[in-house]
mmCIF file of C-alpha atoms and ligand atoms in Angstrom:
data_model
loop_
_atom_site.group_PDB
_atom_site.id
_atom_site.type_symbol
_atom_site.label_atom_id
_atom_site.label_comp_id
_atom_site.label_asym_id
_atom_site.label_seq_id
_atom_site.Cartn_x
_atom_site.Cartn_y
_atom_site.Cartn_z
ATOM 1 C CA MET A 1 34.695 -20.032 -8.501
ATOM 2 C CA SER A 2 33.854 -16.978 -10.819
ATOM 3 C CA LYS A 3 33.935 -13.794 -8.855
ATOM 4 C CA ILE A 4 30.281 -11.767 -9.189
ATOM 5 C CA SER A 5 30.897 -8.146 -9.488
ATOM 6 C CA VAL A 6 28.137 -5.728 -8.031
ATOM 7 C CA ASP A 7 27.807 -2.443 -8.988
ATOM 8 C CA THR A 8 27.695 -0.583 -5.771
ATOM 9 C CA ALA A 9 27.815 2.752 -7.185
ATOM 10 C CA ARG A 10 24.249 2.085 -8.776
ATOM 11 C CA LEU A 11 22.612 0.821 -5.365
ATOM 12 C CA PRO A 12 21.998 4.346 -3.890
ATOM 13 C CA LEU A 13 20.246 5.234 -7.463
ATOM 14 C CA LEU A 14 18.247 1.984 -7.321
ATOM 15 C CA LEU A 15 17.158 2.519 -3.397
ATOM 16 C CA ASN A 16 16.127 5.910 -4.359
ATOM 17 C CA GLU A 17 14.030 5.056 -7.156
ATOM 18 C CA LEU A 18 12.244 2.327 -4.820
ATOM 19 C CA ARG A 19 11.783 5.012 -2.224
ATOM 20 C CA LEU A 20 13.590 3.243 0.390
ATOM 21 C CA PRO A 21 15.647 6.032 2.344
ATOM 22 C CA ALA A 22 16.408 4.169 5.360
ATOM 23 C CA ILE A 23 18.017 1.298 3.544
ATOM 24 C CA GLY A 24 19.831 3.804 1.295
ATOM 25 C CA ARG A 25 21.158 5.329 4.746
ATOM 26 C CA LEU A 26 22.127 2.408 6.505
ATOM 27 C CA TRP A 27 22.770 -0.515 3.989
ATOM 28 C CA GLN A 28 26.581 -0.061 4.373
ATOM 29 C CA ASP A 29 26.577 -0.512 8.085
ATOM 30 C CA ILE A 30 24.391 -3.483 8.100
ATOM 31 C CA ALA A 31 26.231 -5.062 5.107
ATOM 32 C CA ALA A 32 29.725 -4.546 7.053
ATOM 33 C CA ARG A 33 28.226 -6.094 10.176
ATOM 34 C CA ALA A 34 26.689 -8.875 8.027
ATOM 35 C CA ASP A 35 29.832 -9.792 6.445
ATOM 36 C CA LYS A 36 31.751 -9.656 9.637
ATOM 37 C CA GLU A 37 29.292 -11.948 11.279
ATOM 38 C CA GLY A 38 28.638 -13.939 8.439
ATOM 39 C CA TRP A 39 25.129 -13.604 8.468
ATOM 40 C CA PRO A 40 22.954 -15.800 6.044
ATOM 41 C CA ALA A 41 21.432 -13.695 3.063
ATOM 42 C CA ILE A 42 17.934 -14.216 4.473
ATOM 43 C CA ARG A 43 19.013 -12.197 8.249
ATOM 44 C CA PHE A 44 20.509 -9.252 5.942
ATOM 45 C CA LEU A 45 17.411 -8.999 3.805
ATOM 46 C CA SER A 46 15.059 -9.066 6.736
ATOM 47 C CA ALA A 47 17.268 -6.610 8.808
ATOM 48 C CA LEU A 48 17.147 -4.020 6.032
ATOM 49 C CA ALA A 49 13.309 -4.658 5.633
ATOM 50 C CA GLU A 50 12.695 -3.908 9.118
ATOM 51 C CA LEU A 51 14.589 -0.881 9.507
ATOM 52 C CA GLU A 52 12.605 0.540 6.320
ATOM 53 C CA VAL A 53 9.094 -0.442 7.841
ATOM 54 C CA ALA A 54 10.127 1.040 11.429
ATOM 55 C CA GLU A 55 11.417 4.312 9.644
ATOM 56 C CA ARG A 56 8.145 4.522 7.771
ATOM 57 C CA ALA A 57 5.899 4.072 10.880
ATOM 58 C CA ARG A 58 7.975 6.657 12.703
ATOM 59 C CA ARG A 59 7.554 9.102 9.800
ATOM 60 C CA ARG A 60 3.800 8.371 9.747
ATOM 61 C CA ILE A 61 3.310 9.128 13.256
ATOM 62 C CA GLU A 62 5.277 12.155 12.941
ATOM 63 C CA ARG A 63 3.142 13.368 9.935
ATOM 64 C CA HIS A 64 -0.122 12.469 12.159
ATOM 65 C CA LEU A 65 1.133 14.396 15.047
ATOM 66 C CA LEU A 66 1.728 17.352 12.844
ATOM 67 C CA GLU A 67 -1.835 17.475 11.346
ATOM 68 C CA ALA A 68 -3.481 16.724 14.643
ATOM 69 C CA ARG A 69 -2.360 20.356 15.719
ATOM 70 C CA LEU A 70 -2.350 19.456 19.402
ATOM 71 C CA PRO A 71 -1.468 22.096 21.931
ATOM 72 C CA PRO A 72 2.073 21.444 22.871
ATOM 73 C CA ALA A 73 3.255 20.200 26.180
ATOM 74 C CA LYS A 74 -0.015 18.816 27.289
ATOM 75 C CA THR A 75 0.557 15.115 27.773
ATOM 76 C CA LEU A 76 -0.382 12.294 30.244
ATOM 77 C CA ASP A 77 2.983 12.710 32.121
ATOM 78 C CA THR A 78 2.440 15.986 33.099
ATOM 79 C CA PHE A 79 -1.225 15.740 33.998
ATOM 80 C CA ASP A 80 -1.756 15.479 37.942
ATOM 81 C CA PHE A 81 -4.539 12.984 38.066
ATOM 82 C CA ASN A 82 -4.737 13.666 42.005
ATOM 83 C CA ALA A 83 -5.895 17.023 41.121
ATOM 84 C CA VAL A 84 -8.947 15.709 39.585
ATOM 85 C CA PRO A 85 -9.968 12.583 41.987
ATOM 86 C CA MET A 86 -13.059 11.824 40.115
ATOM 87 C CA LEU A 87 -11.113 11.236 36.863
ATOM 88 C CA SER A 88 -9.980 7.349 36.739
ATOM 89 C CA LYS A 89 -6.218 7.287 35.421
ATOM 90 C CA ALA A 90 -6.975 3.564 34.452
ATOM 91 C CA HIS A 91 -10.302 4.769 32.502
ATOM 92 C CA VAL A 92 -8.096 7.605 30.796
ATOM 93 C CA MET A 93 -5.595 5.408 29.792
ATOM 94 C CA ALA A 94 -7.824 2.722 28.396
ATOM 95 C CA LEU A 95 -9.405 5.473 26.287
ATOM 96 C CA ALA A 96 -5.858 6.589 25.396
ATOM 97 C CA SER A 97 -5.226 3.146 23.921
ATOM 98 C CA GLY A 98 -7.959 3.445 21.484
ATOM 99 C CA ASP A 99 -9.516 0.072 21.468
ATOM 100 C CA THR A 100 -13.210 -0.497 20.545
ATOM 101 C CA TRP A 101 -14.422 3.179 21.233
ATOM 102 C CA LEU A 102 -12.714 4.444 18.107
ATOM 103 C CA SER A 103 -13.804 1.676 15.800
ATOM 104 C CA ASN A 104 -17.393 2.104 17.001
ATOM 105 C CA GLY A 105 -17.587 5.856 16.513
ATOM 106 C CA ALA A 106 -18.318 6.471 20.251
ATOM 107 C CA ASN A 107 -17.545 9.911 21.801
ATOM 108 C CA LEU A 108 -16.057 11.401 24.829
ATOM 109 C CA LEU A 109 -17.346 14.318 26.565
ATOM 110 C CA LEU A 110 -15.415 16.339 29.226
ATOM 111 C CA PHE A 111 -17.209 18.690 31.407
ATOM 112 C CA GLY A 112 -15.617 21.085 34.044
ATOM 113 C CA PRO A 113 -15.334 24.733 34.904
ATOM 114 C CA PRO A 114 -12.518 26.937 33.133
ATOM 115 C CA GLY A 115 -9.224 25.891 34.366
ATOM 116 C CA SER A 116 -10.012 22.325 35.470
ATOM 117 C CA GLY A 117 -7.754 20.495 32.995
ATOM 118 C CA LYS A 118 -10.224 19.647 30.204
ATOM 119 C CA SER A 119 -8.218 21.062 27.260
ATOM 120 C CA HIS A 120 -4.921 19.129 29.017
ATOM 121 C CA ILE A 121 -6.505 15.793 29.148
ATOM 122 C CA ALA A 122 -8.107 16.162 25.843
ATOM 123 C CA ALA A 123 -5.006 16.972 24.256
ATOM 124 C CA ALA A 124 -2.915 14.424 26.086
ATOM 125 C CA ILE A 125 -5.384 11.580 25.086
ATOM 126 C CA GLY A 126 -5.141 12.862 21.410
ATOM 127 C CA ARG A 127 -1.484 12.567 21.518
ATOM 128 C CA VAL A 128 -1.188 9.054 22.912
ATOM 129 C CA LEU A 129 -4.085 7.983 20.494
ATOM 130 C CA VAL A 130 -1.763 9.435 17.521
ATOM 131 C CA GLU A 131 1.487 7.471 18.842
ATOM 132 C CA ASN A 132 -0.873 4.601 19.065
ATOM 133 C CA GLY A 133 -1.347 5.156 15.253
ATOM 134 C CA TYR A 134 -4.748 6.840 14.972
ATOM 135 C CA ARG A 135 -5.355 9.954 13.388
ATOM 136 C CA VAL A 136 -6.723 12.819 15.366
ATOM 137 C CA LEU A 137 -7.565 16.542 14.792
ATOM 138 C CA PHE A 138 -7.739 19.007 17.522
ATOM 139 C CA SER A 139 -9.786 22.237 16.855
ATOM 140 C CA ARG A 140 -11.053 24.889 19.045
ATOM 141 C CA THR A 141 -14.787 24.627 18.228
ATOM 142 C CA THR A 142 -15.150 28.341 17.148
ATOM 143 C CA ASP A 143 -12.332 27.900 14.473
ATOM 144 C CA MET A 144 -13.926 24.590 13.292
ATOM 145 C CA VAL A 145 -17.402 26.357 13.001
ATOM 146 C CA GLN A 146 -15.755 29.166 11.115
ATOM 147 C CA ARG A 147 -13.863 26.774 8.742
ATOM 148 C CA LEU A 148 -17.014 24.948 7.999
ATOM 149 C CA GLN A 149 -19.072 27.805 7.427
ATOM 150 C CA ALA A 150 -16.713 29.060 4.791
ATOM 151 C CA GLU A 151 -17.093 25.484 3.202
ATOM 152 C CA ARG A 152 -20.793 25.940 3.067
ATOM 153 C CA GLN A 153 -20.392 29.502 1.501
ATOM 154 C CA SER A 154 -18.597 27.935 -1.262
ATOM 155 C CA LEU A 155 -20.960 25.165 -1.438
ATOM 156 C CA GLN A 156 -18.478 22.413 -0.320
ATOM 157 C CA LEU A 157 -19.582 21.530 3.256
ATOM 158 C CA ALA A 158 -20.493 18.011 2.552
ATOM 159 C CA ALA A 159 -17.218 17.311 0.863
ATOM 160 C CA ALA A 160 -15.429 19.015 3.877
ATOM 161 C CA ILE A 161 -17.080 16.954 6.154
ATOM 162 C CA ALA A 162 -16.507 13.934 4.374
ATOM 163 C CA LYS A 163 -12.668 14.900 4.304
ATOM 164 C CA LEU A 164 -12.735 14.803 8.136
ATOM 165 C CA ASP A 165 -13.797 11.268 8.110
ATOM 166 C CA ARG A 166 -10.024 10.460 7.736
ATOM 167 C CA PHE A 167 -9.539 11.465 11.226
ATOM 168 C CA ASP A 168 -10.721 8.584 13.777
ATOM 169 C CA LEU A 169 -11.273 11.326 16.231
ATOM 170 C CA VAL A 170 -12.143 15.075 16.014
ATOM 171 C CA ILE A 171 -11.572 17.003 19.243
ATOM 172 C CA LEU A 172 -13.763 20.194 19.490
ATOM 173 C CA ASP A 173 -12.550 22.095 22.389
ATOM 174 C CA ASP A 174 -14.890 24.665 24.229
ATOM 175 C CA ILE A 175 -17.979 24.086 22.464
ATOM 176 C CA SER A 176 -19.944 26.404 24.415
ATOM 177 C CA TYR A 177 -17.687 29.280 23.568
ATOM 178 C CA VAL A 178 -19.442 29.126 19.802
ATOM 179 C CA SER A 179 -21.211 32.627 19.623
ATOM 180 C CA LYS A 180 -24.745 33.393 18.889
ATOM 181 C CA ASP A 181 -24.188 34.769 15.409
ATOM 182 C CA GLN A 182 -21.888 31.418 14.642
ATOM 183 C CA ALA A 183 -24.648 29.439 15.426
ATOM 184 C CA GLU A 184 -27.073 30.869 12.797
ATOM 185 C CA THR A 185 -25.888 28.107 10.474
ATOM 186 C CA SER A 186 -26.105 24.400 11.433
ATOM 187 C CA VAL A 187 -22.786 23.385 10.321
ATOM 188 C CA LEU A 188 -21.572 21.888 13.454
ATOM 189 C CA PHE A 189 -25.228 19.860 13.837
ATOM 190 C CA GLU A 190 -23.959 18.714 10.157
ATOM 191 C CA LEU A 191 -20.627 17.555 11.414
ATOM 192 C CA ILE A 192 -22.102 15.951 14.475
ATOM 193 C CA ALA A 193 -25.092 14.130 12.620
ATOM 194 C CA ALA A 194 -22.409 12.902 9.848
ATOM 195 C CA ARG A 195 -19.948 11.355 12.276
ATOM 196 C CA TYR A 196 -22.921 9.801 14.293
ATOM 197 C CA GLU A 197 -22.133 5.930 15.061
ATOM 198 C CA ARG A 198 -19.309 6.182 12.568
ATOM 199 C CA ARG A 199 -16.443 8.424 13.604
ATOM 200 C CA SER A 200 -15.677 9.959 17.321
ATOM 201 C CA LEU A 201 -16.024 13.082 18.503
ATOM 202 C CA MET A 202 -14.417 14.443 21.806
ATOM 203 C CA ILE A 203 -15.942 17.616 23.109
ATOM 204 C CA THR A 204 -15.199 19.811 26.189
ATOM 205 C CA ALA A 205 -17.471 22.240 27.661
ATOM 206 C CA ASN A 206 -17.552 24.438 30.940
ATOM 207 C CA GLN A 207 -21.148 23.063 31.255
ATOM 208 C CA PRO A 208 -22.964 19.803 30.614
ATOM 209 C CA PHE A 209 -25.685 21.025 28.102
ATOM 210 C CA GLY A 210 -27.022 23.760 29.929
ATOM 211 C CA ASP A 211 -25.823 26.448 27.724
ATOM 212 C CA TRP A 212 -25.578 24.661 24.526
ATOM 213 C CA GLY A 213 -28.988 26.679 23.216
ATOM 214 C CA LYS A 214 -26.728 29.130 21.865
ATOM 215 C CA VAL A 215 -24.565 26.622 20.132
ATOM 216 C CA PHE A 216 -26.988 25.464 17.722
ATOM 217 C CA PRO A 217 -30.003 27.517 15.714
ATOM 218 C CA ASP A 218 -33.011 26.141 17.384
ATOM 219 C CA PRO A 219 -33.857 24.082 20.246
ATOM 220 C CA ALA A 220 -35.059 20.975 18.354
ATOM 221 C CA MET A 221 -31.542 21.072 16.957
ATOM 222 C CA THR A 222 -29.855 21.579 20.296
ATOM 223 C CA VAL A 223 -31.742 18.216 21.702
ATOM 224 C CA ALA A 224 -31.175 16.411 18.301
ATOM 225 C CA ALA A 225 -27.487 17.137 18.649
ATOM 226 C CA ILE A 226 -27.134 16.207 22.417
ATOM 227 C CA ASP A 227 -28.992 13.053 21.645
ATOM 228 C CA ARG A 228 -26.548 11.830 18.884
ATOM 229 C CA LEU A 229 -23.544 13.011 21.237
ATOM 230 C CA VAL A 230 -24.536 11.143 24.199
ATOM 231 C CA HIS A 231 -26.041 7.684 22.654
ATOM 232 C CA HIS A 232 -22.723 6.455 22.949
ATOM 233 C CA ALA A 233 -20.569 8.253 25.138
ATOM 234 C CA THR A 234 -18.296 8.322 27.865
ATOM 235 C CA ILE A 235 -18.776 11.324 29.938
ATOM 236 C CA PHE A 236 -16.167 12.883 32.573
ATOM 237 C CA GLU A 237 -17.505 15.505 34.753
ATOM 238 C CA MET A 238 -14.285 17.343 36.230
ATOM 239 C CA ASN A 239 -15.796 19.537 38.959
ATOM 240 C CA VAL A 240 -12.635 20.892 40.565
ATOM 241 C CA GLU A 241 -11.578 24.310 41.287
ATOM 242 C CA SER A 242 -9.223 25.939 38.325
ATOM 243 C CA TYR A 243 -5.820 24.168 38.409
ATOM 244 C CA ARG A 244 -4.288 27.691 37.772
ATOM 245 C CA ARG A 245 -6.110 29.220 40.656
ATOM 246 C CA ARG A 246 -5.300 26.427 42.980
ATOM 247 C CA THR A 247 -1.412 26.452 41.959
ATOM 248 C CA ALA A 248 -1.288 30.040 42.322
ATOM 249 C CA VAL A 249 -2.955 29.764 45.895
ATOM 250 C CA GLY A 250 -0.492 27.184 46.485
ATOM 251 C CA ARG A 251 2.584 29.220 45.707
ATOM 252 C CA LYS A 252 1.292 32.249 47.733
ATOM 253 C CA LEU A 253 0.675 30.234 50.734
ATOM 254 C CA LYS A 254 4.245 28.700 50.694
ATOM 255 C CA ALA A 255 5.689 32.366 50.182
ATOM 256 C CA GLU A 256 3.609 33.281 53.325
ATOM 257 C CA LEU A 257 4.879 30.272 55.171
ATOM 258 C CA GLN A 258 8.366 30.954 53.990
ATOM 259 C CA PRO A 259 9.198 34.637 54.432
ATOM 260 C CA ALA A 260 11.852 35.933 52.148
ATOM 261 C CA ASP A 261 14.209 36.635 55.078
ATOM 262 C CA ALA A 262 13.941 33.337 56.510
ATOM 263 C CA PRO A 263 16.827 30.970 56.220
ATOM 264 C CA ALA A 264 16.627 28.637 53.538
HETATM 265 P P1 ADP B 301 -9.517 24.025 30.812
HETATM 266 O O1 ADP B 301 -9.508 23.484 29.503
HETATM 267 O O2 ADP B 301 -10.494 23.256 31.459
HETATM 268 O O3 ADP B 301 -10.018 25.285 30.963
HETATM 269 P P2 ADP B 301 -6.699 23.366 30.993
HETATM 270 O O4 ADP B 301 -6.685 22.331 30.541
HETATM 271 O O5 ADP B 301 -6.424 24.693 29.889
HETATM 272 O O6 ADP B 301 -7.984 23.930 31.577
HETATM 273 O O7 ADP B 301 -5.879 23.799 32.304
HETATM 274 C C1 ADP B 301 -5.682 24.942 32.424
HETATM 275 C C2 ADP B 301 -3.887 25.031 33.103
HETATM 276 O O8 ADP B 301 -3.628 24.241 33.973
HETATM 277 C C3 ADP B 301 -2.961 24.490 32.067
HETATM 278 O O9 ADP B 301 -1.819 24.957 31.758
HETATM 279 C C4 ADP B 301 -3.092 23.121 32.217
HETATM 280 O O10 ADP B 301 -1.789 22.190 31.680
HETATM 281 C C5 ADP B 301 -2.995 22.725 33.724
HETATM 282 N N1 ADP B 301 -3.724 22.007 34.365
HETATM 283 C C6 ADP B 301 -5.079 21.756 34.517
HETATM 284 N N2 ADP B 301 -5.271 20.798 35.369
HETATM 285 C C7 ADP B 301 -3.954 20.134 35.396
HETATM 286 C C8 ADP B 301 -3.759 19.001 36.054
HETATM 287 N N3 ADP B 301 -4.748 18.089 36.720
HETATM 288 N N4 ADP B 301 -2.258 18.694 36.311
HETATM 289 C C9 ADP B 301 -1.497 19.416 35.275
HETATM 290 N N5 ADP B 301 -1.427 20.685 34.770
HETATM 291 C C10 ADP B 301 -2.918 20.936 34.763
HETATM 292 MG MG1 MG B 302 -9.668 24.560 27.740
#
């Protein structure tokens, strides 16, 4: 039997050229195992291919987590659903899995007083969606408006809004904090109208619609924006006392019940 010689020194170069870094890193270990256990060639090849694909998926999600600009540490694991009894955990979990609402371009609106956990749950849902392969962008609404206004000034608004299409979901946190002077241009309305029935928005606000008049240039546009947002929307009303204040009160009560000099 003739001995076939393999130029293993060339292999790393080939894998690099083909952009297969996971295989490049792992082939020696897998090859040693395959030789030892007498794997058929097809099993060896499939194992390498699986590794490269898994690594690609992991890197893609890592990239998408970075681009999503989610506030750190706001996850579903750290969210106390008991604090918001009107919020169904099962419903939140279903939304976080993506399914049909994102492919239909439906929206999610979260209302509740300051501290009720809107930003936390919005970020947490966003994070799970990214982990499930969706692309998400989290932005304070005022930042988004500022950015789109700059694009409008350089006559790039339509292109900028079209670029946001790559996100399955854009989260606009605190829409009611848009200031009167920011509302003079209608960039926010243009974003809402462009995504209507195509790409999803998640919006948080302290009040359901009551103070949205100052977010848009005129009442007709306010009505038109709300109309589009609610047409296909899930609405969560989180009417609970501020979680911050509640936990502060809890700590104070506990301190009072357990005087500092009491035995531990
Ligand atoms: P909002 O956006 O409604 O003003 P946040 O989401 O910023 O409120 O919540 C205020 C703080 O309280 C944050 O640090 C948040 O992580 C925490 N928080 C609010 N609700 C909850 C909850 N149900 N479980 C755990 N932490 C919460
Ligand atoms: Mg908030």
